[in-house]
Amino acid sequence: MKIFKEGLVHIYTGNGKGKTTAAVGLALRAIGAGLSVCLIQFLKGYTEHNEIKVLKKINKKCKVIRFKQTHPIFCLRNKTEGSEKILKKRVFKDFLKAKKEVFSKNYDLVIMDEIINIVSQRFLSESELIELIDTKPKYLELVLTGRGASKNLIKKADYVTDMRIIRHPFYAGKKSRRGIEY
Ligand code: ATP
Ligand code: MG
């Protein structure tokens, strides 16, 4: 597609709510503007969040890839994934598949949702992700989300937004709600 001469890099990080929903909002805006979009979601294989269902319905302009590996931070009930070592191996395979999409030249915008968690949880080395940023197609706009972005990753991005938590109902004992949290 190559809409941009120079694609920029975005990071949505921090402990506050809004990283994935901001990325999905950007995907919608981009689709509306005729950009070709790919949203790749890591670590949330346990259930398809409702925004993903919508994006899949408009899949002519938006490819959605969700990897089935789930991390306990996203689903404490999920005990089926085995040891950290196995998880690490599987997540790395997912990363390699995602990398193929990034370099496929099929998209103007690629979103790697929760990829930063993979690095901050040490399932992938920071240098692997930095290498992807450094070598991505020049025109490609790239969005990375997840908690705990490192200083070196932050240096690599053009847009960096820290979703800082001031308050969240979770800490008042309130459960997550369909349509708001998922
Ligand atoms: P959202 O998907 O709502 O934009 P997020 O991507 O910023 O949130 P994640 O770190 O991916 O947040 O968290 C996964 C889930 O936890 C989401 O359902 C999200 O709404 C919820 N959440 C976000 N921030 C917090 C928090 N500080 N405490 C508890 N739950 C949170
Ligand atoms: Mg998220």
Tab-separated table of C-alpha atoms and ligand atoms in Angstrom:
chain	number	residue	atom	x	y	z
A	1	MET	CA	0.000	0.000	0.000
A	2	LYS	CA	2.716	2.415	1.041
A	3	ILE	CA	0.586	5.395	2.049
A	4	PHE	CA	3.408	6.982	4.039
A	5	LYS	CA	6.894	7.865	2.884
A	6	GLU	CA	8.076	7.399	6.394
A	7	GLY	CA	6.108	5.317	8.871
A	8	LEU	CA	6.490	6.200	12.543
A	9	VAL	CA	6.597	4.091	15.684
A	10	HIS	CA	4.086	4.388	18.550
A	11	ILE	CA	4.258	3.022	22.082
A	12	TYR	CA	1.293	2.833	24.460
A	13	THR	CA	2.584	1.710	27.834
A	14	GLY	CA	1.934	2.167	31.573
A	15	ASN	CA	-0.340	0.604	34.161
A	16	GLY	CA	-3.453	2.643	33.467
A	17	LYS	CA	-6.330	1.492	31.286
A	18	GLY	CA	-6.424	2.456	27.645
A	19	LYS	CA	-3.524	0.922	25.748
A	20	THR	CA	-5.352	-1.685	23.684
A	21	THR	CA	-8.438	0.463	23.249
A	22	ALA	CA	-6.280	3.361	21.990
A	23	ALA	CA	-4.605	1.029	19.510
A	24	VAL	CA	-7.968	-0.297	18.311
A	25	GLY	CA	-9.249	3.276	17.999
A	26	LEU	CA	-6.270	4.104	15.824
A	27	ALA	CA	-6.927	1.000	13.723
A	28	LEU	CA	-10.503	2.198	13.108
A	29	ARG	CA	-9.323	5.663	12.114
A	30	ALA	CA	-6.744	4.190	9.764
A	31	ILE	CA	-9.263	1.795	8.179
A	32	GLY	CA	-11.638	4.722	7.702
A	33	ALA	CA	-8.889	6.589	5.887
A	34	GLY	CA	-8.283	3.650	3.550
A	35	LEU	CA	-5.108	2.327	5.135
A	36	SER	CA	-4.461	-1.359	5.181
A	37	VAL	CA	-4.181	-2.553	8.772
A	38	CYS	CA	-3.013	-5.634	10.620
A	39	LEU	CA	-3.673	-6.121	14.310
A	40	ILE	CA	-1.633	-8.818	15.994
A	41	GLN	CA	-2.534	-9.702	19.545
A	42	PHE	CA	-0.261	-11.638	21.864
A	43	LEU	CA	-0.864	-13.373	25.198
A	44	LYS	CA	-4.635	-13.034	25.187
A	45	GLY	CA	-5.595	-16.291	23.542
A	46	TYR	CA	-8.045	-17.297	26.259
A	47	THR	CA	-10.900	-15.197	24.960
A	48	GLU	CA	-11.697	-12.935	22.066
A	49	HIS	CA	-12.396	-9.455	23.350
A	50	ASN	CA	-15.401	-7.747	21.824
A	51	GLU	CA	-13.484	-5.073	19.892
A	52	ILE	CA	-11.697	-7.869	18.027
A	53	LYS	CA	-15.045	-9.258	16.837
A	54	VAL	CA	-15.838	-5.896	15.246
A	55	LEU	CA	-12.444	-5.601	13.577
A	56	LYS	CA	-12.841	-9.104	12.165
A	57	LYS	CA	-16.145	-8.100	10.570
A	58	ILE	CA	-14.372	-5.420	8.563
A	59	ASN	CA	-11.542	-7.719	7.687
A	60	LYS	CA	-11.221	-6.646	4.083
A	61	LYS	CA	-9.162	-3.720	5.290
A	62	CYS	CA	-7.993	-5.245	8.519
A	63	LYS	CA	-6.311	-8.539	9.175
A	64	VAL	CA	-6.567	-9.769	12.752
A	65	ILE	CA	-4.165	-12.345	14.132
A	66	ARG	CA	-4.554	-13.585	17.665
A	67	PHE	CA	-2.090	-15.994	19.156
A	68	LYS	CA	-3.478	-18.625	21.428
A	69	GLN	CA	-0.765	-18.412	24.073
A	70	THR	CA	-2.140	-16.830	27.188
A	71	HIS	CA	-0.166	-15.265	29.965
A	72	PRO	CA	-1.353	-15.591	33.585
A	73	ILE	CA	-1.326	-11.773	33.878
A	74	PHE	CA	-4.297	-11.792	31.515
A	75	CYS	CA	-6.060	-14.851	32.834
A	76	LEU	CA	-5.272	-16.217	36.264
A	77	ARG	CA	-7.594	-19.147	35.636
A	78	ASN	CA	-5.480	-20.186	32.720
A	79	LYS	CA	-3.346	-22.992	34.048
A	80	THR	CA	-3.101	-25.041	30.880
A	81	GLU	CA	-0.060	-23.452	29.375
A	82	GLY	CA	2.609	-25.302	31.345
A	83	SER	CA	5.904	-23.972	32.531
A	84	GLU	CA	7.403	-20.558	31.848
A	85	LYS	CA	9.963	-22.288	29.647
A	86	ILE	CA	7.278	-23.779	27.387
A	87	LEU	CA	5.418	-20.496	27.300
A	88	LYS	CA	8.604	-18.685	26.325
A	89	LYS	CA	9.239	-21.082	23.449
A	90	ARG	CA	5.687	-20.757	22.147
A	91	VAL	CA	5.626	-16.994	22.486
A	92	PHE	CA	8.857	-16.795	20.510
A	93	LYS	CA	7.238	-18.799	17.700
A	94	ASP	CA	4.321	-16.350	17.764
A	95	PHE	CA	6.792	-13.483	17.529
A	96	LEU	CA	8.396	-15.023	14.441
A	97	LYS	CA	4.972	-15.340	12.780
A	98	ALA	CA	4.177	-11.749	13.661
A	99	LYS	CA	7.501	-10.658	12.214
A	100	LYS	CA	6.517	-12.224	8.878
A	101	GLU	CA	3.429	-10.007	8.792
A	102	VAL	CA	5.476	-6.916	9.627
A	103	PHE	CA	7.794	-7.617	6.688
A	104	SER	CA	5.045	-8.847	4.331
A	105	LYS	CA	4.560	-5.383	2.785
A	106	ASN	CA	0.802	-5.952	2.895
A	107	TYR	CA	0.029	-3.200	5.406
A	108	ASP	CA	0.357	0.508	6.081
A	109	LEU	CA	-0.214	0.031	9.794
A	110	VAL	CA	0.675	-2.910	12.005
A	111	ILE	CA	-0.372	-3.045	15.648
A	112	MET	CA	1.437	-5.463	17.948
A	113	ASP	CA	-0.855	-5.508	20.947
A	114	GLU	CA	0.745	-6.619	24.239
A	115	ILE	CA	4.144	-7.147	22.597
A	116	ILE	CA	5.786	-4.948	25.236
A	117	ASN	CA	4.586	-7.328	27.959
A	118	ILE	CA	6.419	-10.100	26.181
A	119	VAL	CA	9.639	-8.177	26.600
A	120	SER	CA	8.951	-6.886	30.122
A	121	GLN	CA	8.028	-10.445	31.207
A	122	ARG	CA	11.285	-11.649	29.610
A	123	PHE	CA	9.730	-13.943	27.029
A	124	LEU	CA	11.590	-12.088	24.311
A	125	SER	CA	14.789	-10.117	24.469
A	126	GLU	CA	14.551	-6.376	24.109
A	127	SER	CA	17.104	-6.556	21.288
A	128	GLU	CA	14.811	-8.793	19.170
A	129	LEU	CA	12.072	-6.178	19.277
A	130	ILE	CA	14.503	-3.310	18.709
A	131	GLU	CA	15.860	-5.125	15.672
A	132	LEU	CA	12.330	-5.422	14.296
A	133	ILE	CA	11.793	-1.668	14.793
A	134	ASP	CA	15.127	-0.834	13.159
A	135	THR	CA	14.565	-3.016	10.114
A	136	LYS	CA	10.800	-2.676	9.541
A	137	PRO	CA	9.672	-1.496	6.084
A	138	LYS	CA	10.351	2.256	5.989
A	139	TYR	CA	6.792	3.271	5.111
A	140	LEU	CA	5.172	1.069	7.776
A	141	GLU	CA	3.480	2.708	10.765
A	142	LEU	CA	4.033	0.474	13.784
A	143	VAL	CA	2.142	0.479	17.093
A	144	LEU	CA	3.426	-1.433	20.131
A	145	THR	CA	1.407	-1.777	23.315
A	146	GLY	CA	1.947	-3.254	26.754
A	147	ARG	CA	3.045	-2.505	30.272
A	148	GLY	CA	6.618	-1.800	31.245
A	149	ALA	CA	8.309	-0.365	28.135
A	150	SER	CA	12.053	-0.183	28.739
A	151	LYS	CA	14.111	2.987	28.274
A	152	ASN	CA	15.752	1.541	25.159
A	153	LEU	CA	12.381	0.753	23.570
A	154	ILE	CA	11.073	4.195	24.445
A	155	LYS	CA	14.061	5.762	22.690
A	156	LYS	CA	13.056	3.971	19.493
A	157	ALA	CA	9.513	5.356	19.272
A	158	ASP	CA	8.254	8.616	17.781
A	159	TYR	CA	5.043	8.665	19.826
A	160	VAL	CA	5.218	7.462	23.411
A	161	THR	CA	2.133	7.560	25.598
A	162	ASP	CA	2.268	6.476	29.211
A	163	MET	CA	-1.186	5.479	30.461
A	164	ARG	CA	-0.629	6.432	34.072
A	165	ILE	CA	-3.065	4.964	36.545
A	166	ILE	CA	-4.690	7.428	38.896
A	167	ARG	CA	-7.644	5.236	39.843
A	168	HIS	CA	-9.121	1.953	38.644
A	169	PRO	CA	-12.211	0.195	40.025
A	170	PHE	CA	-10.265	-3.086	40.126
A	171	TYR	CA	-8.516	-1.795	43.254
A	172	ALA	CA	-11.887	-1.085	44.864
A	173	GLY	CA	-12.696	-4.758	44.357
A	174	LYS	CA	-14.897	-4.263	41.286
A	175	LYS	CA	-14.905	-6.952	38.648
A	176	SER	CA	-14.126	-6.296	34.998
A	177	ARG	CA	-17.186	-5.640	32.865
A	178	ARG	CA	-18.099	-6.905	29.404
A	179	GLY	CA	-18.085	-4.037	26.934
A	180	ILE	CA	-15.708	-1.948	29.071
A	181	GLU	CA	-12.747	-4.118	29.974
A	182	TYR	CA	-13.293	-6.775	27.332
B	1	ATP	P1	-7.858	-1.696	27.598
B	1	ATP	O1	-7.863	-3.018	26.862
B	1	ATP	O2	-9.090	-1.525	28.410
B	1	ATP	O3	-7.501	-0.531	26.738
B	1	ATP	P2	-5.125	-1.886	28.511
B	1	ATP	O4	-4.778	-2.441	27.188
B	1	ATP	O5	-4.519	-0.580	28.872
B	1	ATP	O6	-6.691	-1.799	28.687
B	1	ATP	P3	-3.982	-4.261	29.741
B	1	ATP	O7	-2.685	-4.063	30.454
B	1	ATP	O8	-3.928	-4.890	28.383
B	1	ATP	O9	-4.772	-2.875	29.684
B	1	ATP	O10	-4.935	-5.045	30.724
B	1	ATP	C1	-5.817	-6.050	30.375
B	1	ATP	C2	-7.138	-5.897	31.052
B	1	ATP	O11	-7.041	-5.299	32.345
B	1	ATP	C3	-8.125	-5.041	30.301
B	1	ATP	O12	-9.374	-5.632	30.434
B	1	ATP	C4	-8.069	-3.716	30.985
B	1	ATP	O13	-9.292	-2.988	30.840
B	1	ATP	C5	-7.780	-4.079	32.412
B	1	ATP	N1	-6.925	-3.085	33.086
B	1	ATP	C6	-6.223	-2.091	32.553
B	1	ATP	N2	-5.514	-1.409	33.463
B	1	ATP	C7	-5.765	-2.015	34.639
B	1	ATP	C8	-5.335	-1.804	35.993
B	1	ATP	N3	-4.495	-0.848	36.306
B	1	ATP	N4	-5.807	-2.641	36.933
B	1	ATP	C9	-6.645	-3.632	36.635
B	1	ATP	N5	-7.102	-3.889	35.392
B	1	ATP	C10	-6.670	-3.103	34.396
B	2	MG	MG	-3.921	-4.182	26.511
